């Protein structure tokens, strides 16, 4: 079983829809949770960064972390065609020493928002 | 600032050939990483360097070697390329906030 599981989709929604992307994980040591966005033929870029459980909002994007259920989500409100990309969840234990900064990624979800 | 740069952008090799992928960052980051990305597999860590002078294996290190040349540069070498190493390779770096990694544009490698 992978440490981080993410539904690869693909997910296709109409413009203006609310999108929900999810990941589950098995390693209870994970404390830092991130969502990266990757456009076609580009490198991933950080979209959201959260620590421990709770919600974080940034414009149309909301990240939720439920450590008790080992479940994280990314919500996109009023989705736009420019949101079409692959979304990758990533997690880190955040311990000190040489392991600090090591990320474990989900498989990525391909999202298409059509006009 | 250029951020993270990678060379080459594309490469085709024959089985058994060797090559080195180059990566450089200008953000004064301590940590650097090499990943490979395959369809349906997400990003898998090959090697990383927490700081200048140190390197450690990641999830899929077999068939690869790395060199942290200085604080800016981190290279990945394939000594004897195999078709299973056909992939897109990404270099990344991170500063004080370890999970916030900055990625290069990638190298698309095909091994025939």
mmCIF file of C-alpha atoms in Angstrom:
data_model
loop_
_atom_site.group_PDB
_atom_site.id
_atom_site.type_symbol
_atom_site.label_atom_id
_atom_site.label_comp_id
_atom_site.label_asym_id
_atom_site.label_seq_id
_atom_site.Cartn_x
_atom_site.Cartn_y
_atom_site.Cartn_z
ATOM 1 C CA UNK A 1 0.000 0.000 0.000
ATOM 2 C CA UNK A 2 1.302 3.452 -0.912
ATOM 3 C CA UNK A 3 1.891 5.926 1.901
ATOM 4 C CA UNK A 4 -0.198 8.528 0.072
ATOM 5 C CA UNK A 5 -3.189 7.671 -2.104
ATOM 6 C CA UNK A 6 -4.771 10.098 -4.537
ATOM 7 C CA UNK A 7 -7.516 9.437 -7.073
ATOM 8 C CA UNK A 8 -5.838 10.037 -10.445
ATOM 9 C CA UNK A 9 -9.105 10.997 -12.146
ATOM 10 C CA UNK A 10 -9.275 12.392 -14.734
ATOM 11 C CA UNK A 11 -11.828 14.889 -13.482
ATOM 12 C CA UNK A 12 -13.780 17.033 -15.945
ATOM 13 C CA UNK A 13 -16.059 19.843 -14.716
ATOM 14 C CA UNK A 14 -17.851 22.839 -16.251
ATOM 15 C CA UNK A 15 -16.604 26.337 -15.604
ATOM 16 C CA UNK A 16 -17.919 27.712 -12.313
ATOM 17 C CA UNK A 17 -18.176 24.322 -10.605
ATOM 18 C CA UNK A 18 -16.803 23.548 -7.155
ATOM 19 C CA UNK A 19 -13.994 21.014 -7.373
ATOM 20 C CA UNK A 20 -12.983 18.688 -4.558
ATOM 21 C CA UNK A 21 -9.626 16.895 -4.666
ATOM 22 C CA UNK A 22 -8.645 14.429 -1.976
ATOM 23 C CA UNK A 23 -5.767 12.388 -0.597
ATOM 24 C CA UNK A 24 -5.501 9.811 2.147
ATOM 25 C CA UNK A 25 -2.314 8.789 3.890
ATOM 26 C CA UNK A 26 -1.101 6.143 6.286
ATOM 27 C CA UNK A 27 1.950 7.709 7.976
ATOM 28 C CA UNK A 28 0.836 9.393 11.197
ATOM 29 C CA UNK A 29 4.179 11.254 11.384
ATOM 30 C CA UNK A 30 3.153 13.585 8.547
ATOM 31 C CA UNK A 31 2.667 17.106 9.863
ATOM 32 C CA UNK A 32 3.043 19.367 6.824
ATOM 33 C CA UNK A 33 0.592 19.104 3.952
ATOM 34 C CA UNK A 34 0.879 20.720 0.582
ATOM 35 C CA UNK A 35 -0.889 20.944 -2.737
ATOM 36 C CA UNK A 36 1.119 21.474 -5.885
ATOM 37 C CA UNK A 37 -0.281 22.436 -9.280
ATOM 38 C CA UNK A 38 1.411 21.231 -12.457
ATOM 39 C CA UNK A 39 0.529 22.564 -15.875
ATOM 40 C CA UNK A 40 1.208 20.396 -18.890
ATOM 41 C CA UNK A 41 4.924 20.008 -19.625
ATOM 42 C CA UNK A 42 5.904 22.245 -16.685
ATOM 43 C CA UNK A 43 7.352 21.664 -13.232
ATOM 44 C CA UNK A 44 5.034 21.566 -10.195
ATOM 45 C CA UNK A 45 4.457 24.810 -8.291
ATOM 46 C CA UNK A 46 3.330 25.159 -4.700
ATOM 47 C CA UNK A 47 -0.336 26.127 -4.365
ATOM 48 C CA UNK A 48 -1.184 25.612 -0.687
ATOM 49 C CA UNK A 49 0.884 24.872 2.434
ATOM 50 C CA UNK A 50 -0.664 23.861 5.757
ATOM 51 C CA UNK A 51 0.601 22.607 9.078
ATOM 52 C CA UNK A 52 -1.312 20.050 11.165
ATOM 53 C CA UNK A 53 -5.111 19.910 11.131
ATOM 54 C CA UNK A 54 -7.478 22.682 10.099
ATOM 55 C CA UNK A 55 -8.436 24.826 7.136
ATOM 56 C CA UNK A 56 -6.538 27.364 5.095
ATOM 57 C CA UNK A 57 -8.089 29.632 2.510
ATOM 58 C CA UNK A 58 -6.402 31.546 -0.303
ATOM 59 C CA UNK A 59 -8.739 33.199 -2.767
ATOM 60 C CA UNK A 60 -10.773 30.519 -4.533
ATOM 61 C CA UNK A 61 -8.719 27.719 -2.945
ATOM 62 C CA UNK A 62 -9.311 26.061 0.430
ATOM 63 C CA UNK A 63 -7.133 23.335 1.884
ATOM 64 C CA UNK A 64 -8.455 21.102 4.664
ATOM 65 C CA UNK A 65 -6.507 18.678 6.818
ATOM 66 C CA UNK A 66 -8.078 16.080 9.107
ATOM 67 C CA UNK A 67 -5.236 14.289 10.834
ATOM 68 C CA UNK A 68 -7.570 12.072 12.857
ATOM 69 C CA UNK A 69 -8.899 10.576 9.619
ATOM 70 C CA UNK A 70 -5.583 10.923 7.736
ATOM 71 C CA UNK A 71 -7.406 12.781 4.991
ATOM 72 C CA UNK A 72 -6.678 16.039 3.186
ATOM 73 C CA UNK A 73 -8.717 17.966 0.637
ATOM 74 C CA UNK A 74 -8.377 20.864 -1.747
ATOM 75 C CA UNK A 75 -11.486 22.765 -2.788
ATOM 76 C CA UNK A 76 -11.583 25.066 -5.782
ATOM 77 C CA UNK A 77 -14.541 27.459 -5.950
ATOM 78 C CA UNK A 78 -15.778 29.038 -9.168
ATOM 79 C CA UNK A 79 -13.405 26.902 -11.209
ATOM 80 C CA UNK A 80 -11.900 28.444 -14.338
ATOM 81 C CA UNK A 81 -10.434 26.905 -17.508
ATOM 82 C CA UNK A 82 -7.067 28.222 -16.304
ATOM 83 C CA UNK A 83 -7.355 25.806 -13.341
ATOM 84 C CA UNK A 84 -6.964 22.889 -15.764
ATOM 85 C CA UNK A 85 -3.839 21.106 -14.566
ATOM 86 C CA UNK A 86 -2.615 18.137 -12.563
ATOM 87 C CA UNK A 87 -2.938 18.607 -8.795
ATOM 88 C CA UNK A 88 -0.518 16.746 -6.565
ATOM 89 C CA UNK A 89 -0.843 16.395 -2.808
ATOM 90 C CA UNK A 90 2.406 16.147 -0.868
ATOM 91 C CA UNK A 91 3.286 15.518 2.765
ATOM 92 C CA UNK A 92 6.247 15.782 5.064
ATOM 93 C CA UNK A 93 7.041 14.612 8.556
ATOM 94 C CA UNK A 94 9.008 17.802 9.028
ATOM 95 C CA UNK A 95 11.497 16.221 11.419
ATOM 96 C CA UNK A 96 14.860 17.819 11.865
ATOM 97 C CA UNK A 97 18.063 16.590 10.388
ATOM 98 C CA UNK A 98 18.542 15.197 6.914
ATOM 99 C CA UNK A 99 14.929 14.076 6.538
ATOM 100 C CA UNK A 100 13.641 17.637 6.807
ATOM 101 C CA UNK A 101 12.008 18.739 3.603
ATOM 102 C CA UNK A 102 11.537 15.263 2.146
ATOM 103 C CA UNK A 103 8.143 15.062 0.538
ATOM 104 C CA UNK A 104 5.950 12.098 -0.287
ATOM 105 C CA UNK A 105 3.648 12.823 -3.222
ATOM 106 C CA UNK A 106 0.314 11.420 -4.270
ATOM 107 C CA UNK A 107 -0.128 10.186 -7.828
ATOM 108 C CA UNK A 108 -1.749 13.448 -8.979
ATOM 109 C CA UNK A 109 -5.292 14.200 -10.200
ATOM 110 C CA UNK A 110 -5.772 15.503 -13.735
ATOM 111 C CA UNK A 111 -8.404 18.259 -13.749
ATOM 112 C CA UNK A 112 -10.023 19.777 -16.825
ATOM 113 C CA UNK A 113 -12.379 22.746 -16.520
ATOM 114 C CA UNK A 114 -14.296 23.273 -19.737
ATOM 115 C CA UNK A 115 -15.963 26.571 -20.711
ATOM 116 C CA UNK B 1 16.195 35.339 -10.637
ATOM 117 C CA UNK B 2 16.084 32.258 -12.842
ATOM 118 C CA UNK B 3 14.984 29.982 -9.945
ATOM 119 C CA UNK B 4 15.808 26.356 -10.732
ATOM 120 C CA UNK B 5 17.294 25.583 -14.128
ATOM 121 C CA UNK B 6 17.842 22.180 -15.715
ATOM 122 C CA UNK B 7 19.787 21.033 -18.742
ATOM 123 C CA UNK B 8 19.143 19.464 -21.148
ATOM 124 C CA UNK B 9 15.392 19.819 -21.759
ATOM 125 C CA UNK B 10 15.208 16.696 -23.916
ATOM 126 C CA UNK B 11 17.512 13.725 -24.408
ATOM 127 C CA UNK B 12 17.372 10.433 -26.271
ATOM 128 C CA UNK B 13 19.841 7.719 -25.265
ATOM 129 C CA UNK B 14 20.530 4.183 -26.357
ATOM 130 C CA UNK B 15 20.588 1.413 -23.778
ATOM 131 C CA UNK B 16 23.945 1.365 -22.032
ATOM 132 C CA UNK B 17 24.883 4.969 -22.722
ATOM 133 C CA UNK B 18 25.651 7.354 -19.887
ATOM 134 C CA UNK B 19 24.688 10.945 -19.293
ATOM 135 C CA UNK B 20 24.554 13.624 -16.630
ATOM 136 C CA UNK B 21 21.562 15.846 -15.940
ATOM 137 C CA UNK B 22 22.504 19.251 -14.626
ATOM 138 C CA UNK B 23 20.586 21.374 -12.128
ATOM 139 C CA UNK B 24 21.336 24.788 -10.654
ATOM 140 C CA UNK B 25 19.439 27.128 -8.327
ATOM 141 C CA UNK B 26 20.050 30.781 -7.548
ATOM 142 C CA UNK B 27 17.864 31.088 -4.426
ATOM 143 C CA UNK B 28 20.621 30.268 -1.932
ATOM 144 C CA UNK B 29 18.725 27.152 -0.853
ATOM 145 C CA UNK B 30 20.429 24.514 1.269
ATOM 146 C CA UNK B 31 18.459 21.483 0.093
ATOM 147 C CA UNK B 32 18.145 20.041 -3.391
ATOM 148 C CA UNK B 33 16.287 17.051 -4.794
ATOM 149 C CA UNK B 34 16.004 14.865 -7.871
ATOM 150 C CA UNK B 35 12.648 13.279 -8.787
ATOM 151 C CA UNK B 36 11.344 11.213 -11.612
ATOM 152 C CA UNK B 37 7.752 11.422 -12.807
ATOM 153 C CA UNK B 38 6.027 8.564 -14.594
ATOM 154 C CA UNK B 39 2.358 8.338 -15.640
ATOM 155 C CA UNK B 40 0.152 7.332 -12.706
ATOM 156 C CA UNK B 41 3.107 7.288 -10.292
ATOM 157 C CA UNK B 42 3.331 10.904 -9.149
ATOM 158 C CA UNK B 43 6.771 12.197 -8.247
ATOM 159 C CA UNK B 44 9.252 9.747 -6.783
ATOM 160 C CA UNK B 45 12.382 10.895 -5.002
ATOM 161 C CA UNK B 46 15.624 9.544 -6.447
ATOM 162 C CA UNK B 47 18.249 11.324 -4.332
ATOM 163 C CA UNK B 48 18.395 14.422 -2.209
ATOM 164 C CA UNK B 49 20.986 16.673 -0.640
ATOM 165 C CA UNK B 50 19.975 18.280 2.642
ATOM 166 C CA UNK B 51 22.990 20.588 2.543
ATOM 167 C CA UNK B 52 26.205 21.128 0.634
ATOM 168 C CA UNK B 53 28.456 18.118 1.095
ATOM 169 C CA UNK B 54 25.715 15.588 1.910
ATOM 170 C CA UNK B 55 23.627 13.308 -0.269
ATOM 171 C CA UNK B 56 21.130 10.579 0.593
ATOM 172 C CA UNK B 57 19.107 7.990 -1.256
ATOM 173 C CA UNK B 58 15.425 8.494 -1.842
ATOM 174 C CA UNK B 59 12.744 6.016 -2.837
ATOM 175 C CA UNK B 60 14.182 4.899 -6.216
ATOM 176 C CA UNK B 61 18.003 5.374 -6.252
ATOM 177 C CA UNK B 62 19.052 2.264 -8.191
ATOM 178 C CA UNK B 63 20.835 3.063 -11.453
ATOM 179 C CA UNK B 64 21.595 6.662 -10.489
ATOM 180 C CA UNK B 65 24.365 8.631 -8.833
ATOM 181 C CA UNK B 66 24.443 12.243 -7.730
ATOM 182 C CA UNK B 67 26.967 14.946 -6.995
ATOM 183 C CA UNK B 68 26.380 18.104 -4.965
ATOM 184 C CA UNK B 69 29.026 20.161 -6.680
ATOM 185 C CA UNK B 70 28.494 23.272 -4.545
ATOM 186 C CA UNK B 71 25.560 25.023 -2.898
ATOM 187 C CA UNK B 72 24.041 25.963 -6.268
ATOM 188 C CA UNK B 73 24.499 22.794 -8.322
ATOM 189 C CA UNK B 74 23.248 19.230 -8.001
ATOM 190 C CA UNK B 75 23.796 16.753 -10.842
ATOM 191 C CA UNK B 76 22.235 13.365 -11.570
ATOM 192 C CA UNK B 77 24.180 10.729 -13.494
ATOM 193 C CA UNK B 78 22.955 7.650 -15.294
ATOM 194 C CA UNK B 79 25.970 5.374 -15.733
ATOM 195 C CA UNK B 80 24.356 2.777 -17.986
ATOM 196 C CA UNK B 81 20.923 3.853 -19.155
ATOM 197 C CA UNK B 82 18.082 1.341 -19.322
ATOM 198 C CA UNK B 83 14.633 1.655 -20.978
ATOM 199 C CA UNK B 84 13.071 1.618 -17.471
ATOM 200 C CA UNK B 85 14.748 4.999 -16.892
ATOM 201 C CA UNK B 86 12.627 6.622 -19.590
ATOM 202 C CA UNK B 87 10.887 9.356 -17.617
ATOM 203 C CA UNK B 88 10.625 13.061 -16.904
ATOM 204 C CA UNK B 89 13.223 14.177 -14.382
ATOM 205 C CA UNK B 90 12.684 17.159 -12.107
ATOM 206 C CA UNK B 91 15.169 18.932 -9.917
ATOM 207 C CA UNK B 92 13.916 20.946 -6.940
ATOM 208 C CA UNK B 93 15.332 23.042 -4.131
ATOM 209 C CA UNK B 94 14.031 24.216 -0.779
ATOM 210 C CA UNK B 95 15.027 26.726 1.852
ATOM 211 C CA UNK B 96 14.063 27.098 5.500
ATOM 212 C CA UNK B 97 10.480 25.942 4.926
ATOM 213 C CA UNK B 98 11.378 22.426 3.884
ATOM 214 C CA UNK B 99 8.103 21.375 2.321
ATOM 215 C CA UNK B 100 8.053 24.360 0.003
ATOM 216 C CA UNK B 101 10.040 23.059 -2.906
ATOM 217 C CA UNK B 102 10.741 24.976 -6.088
ATOM 218 C CA UNK B 103 10.926 22.879 -9.228
ATOM 219 C CA UNK B 104 12.822 23.203 -12.456
ATOM 220 C CA UNK B 105 11.159 22.770 -15.876
ATOM 221 C CA UNK B 106 12.158 19.118 -16.199
ATOM 222 C CA UNK B 107 14.215 16.936 -18.539
ATOM 223 C CA UNK B 108 12.380 14.489 -20.793
ATOM 224 C CA UNK B 109 14.576 11.427 -21.201
ATOM 225 C CA UNK B 110 13.918 8.548 -23.571
ATOM 226 C CA UNK B 111 16.080 5.425 -23.462
ATOM 227 C CA UNK B 112 15.771 3.209 -26.522
#
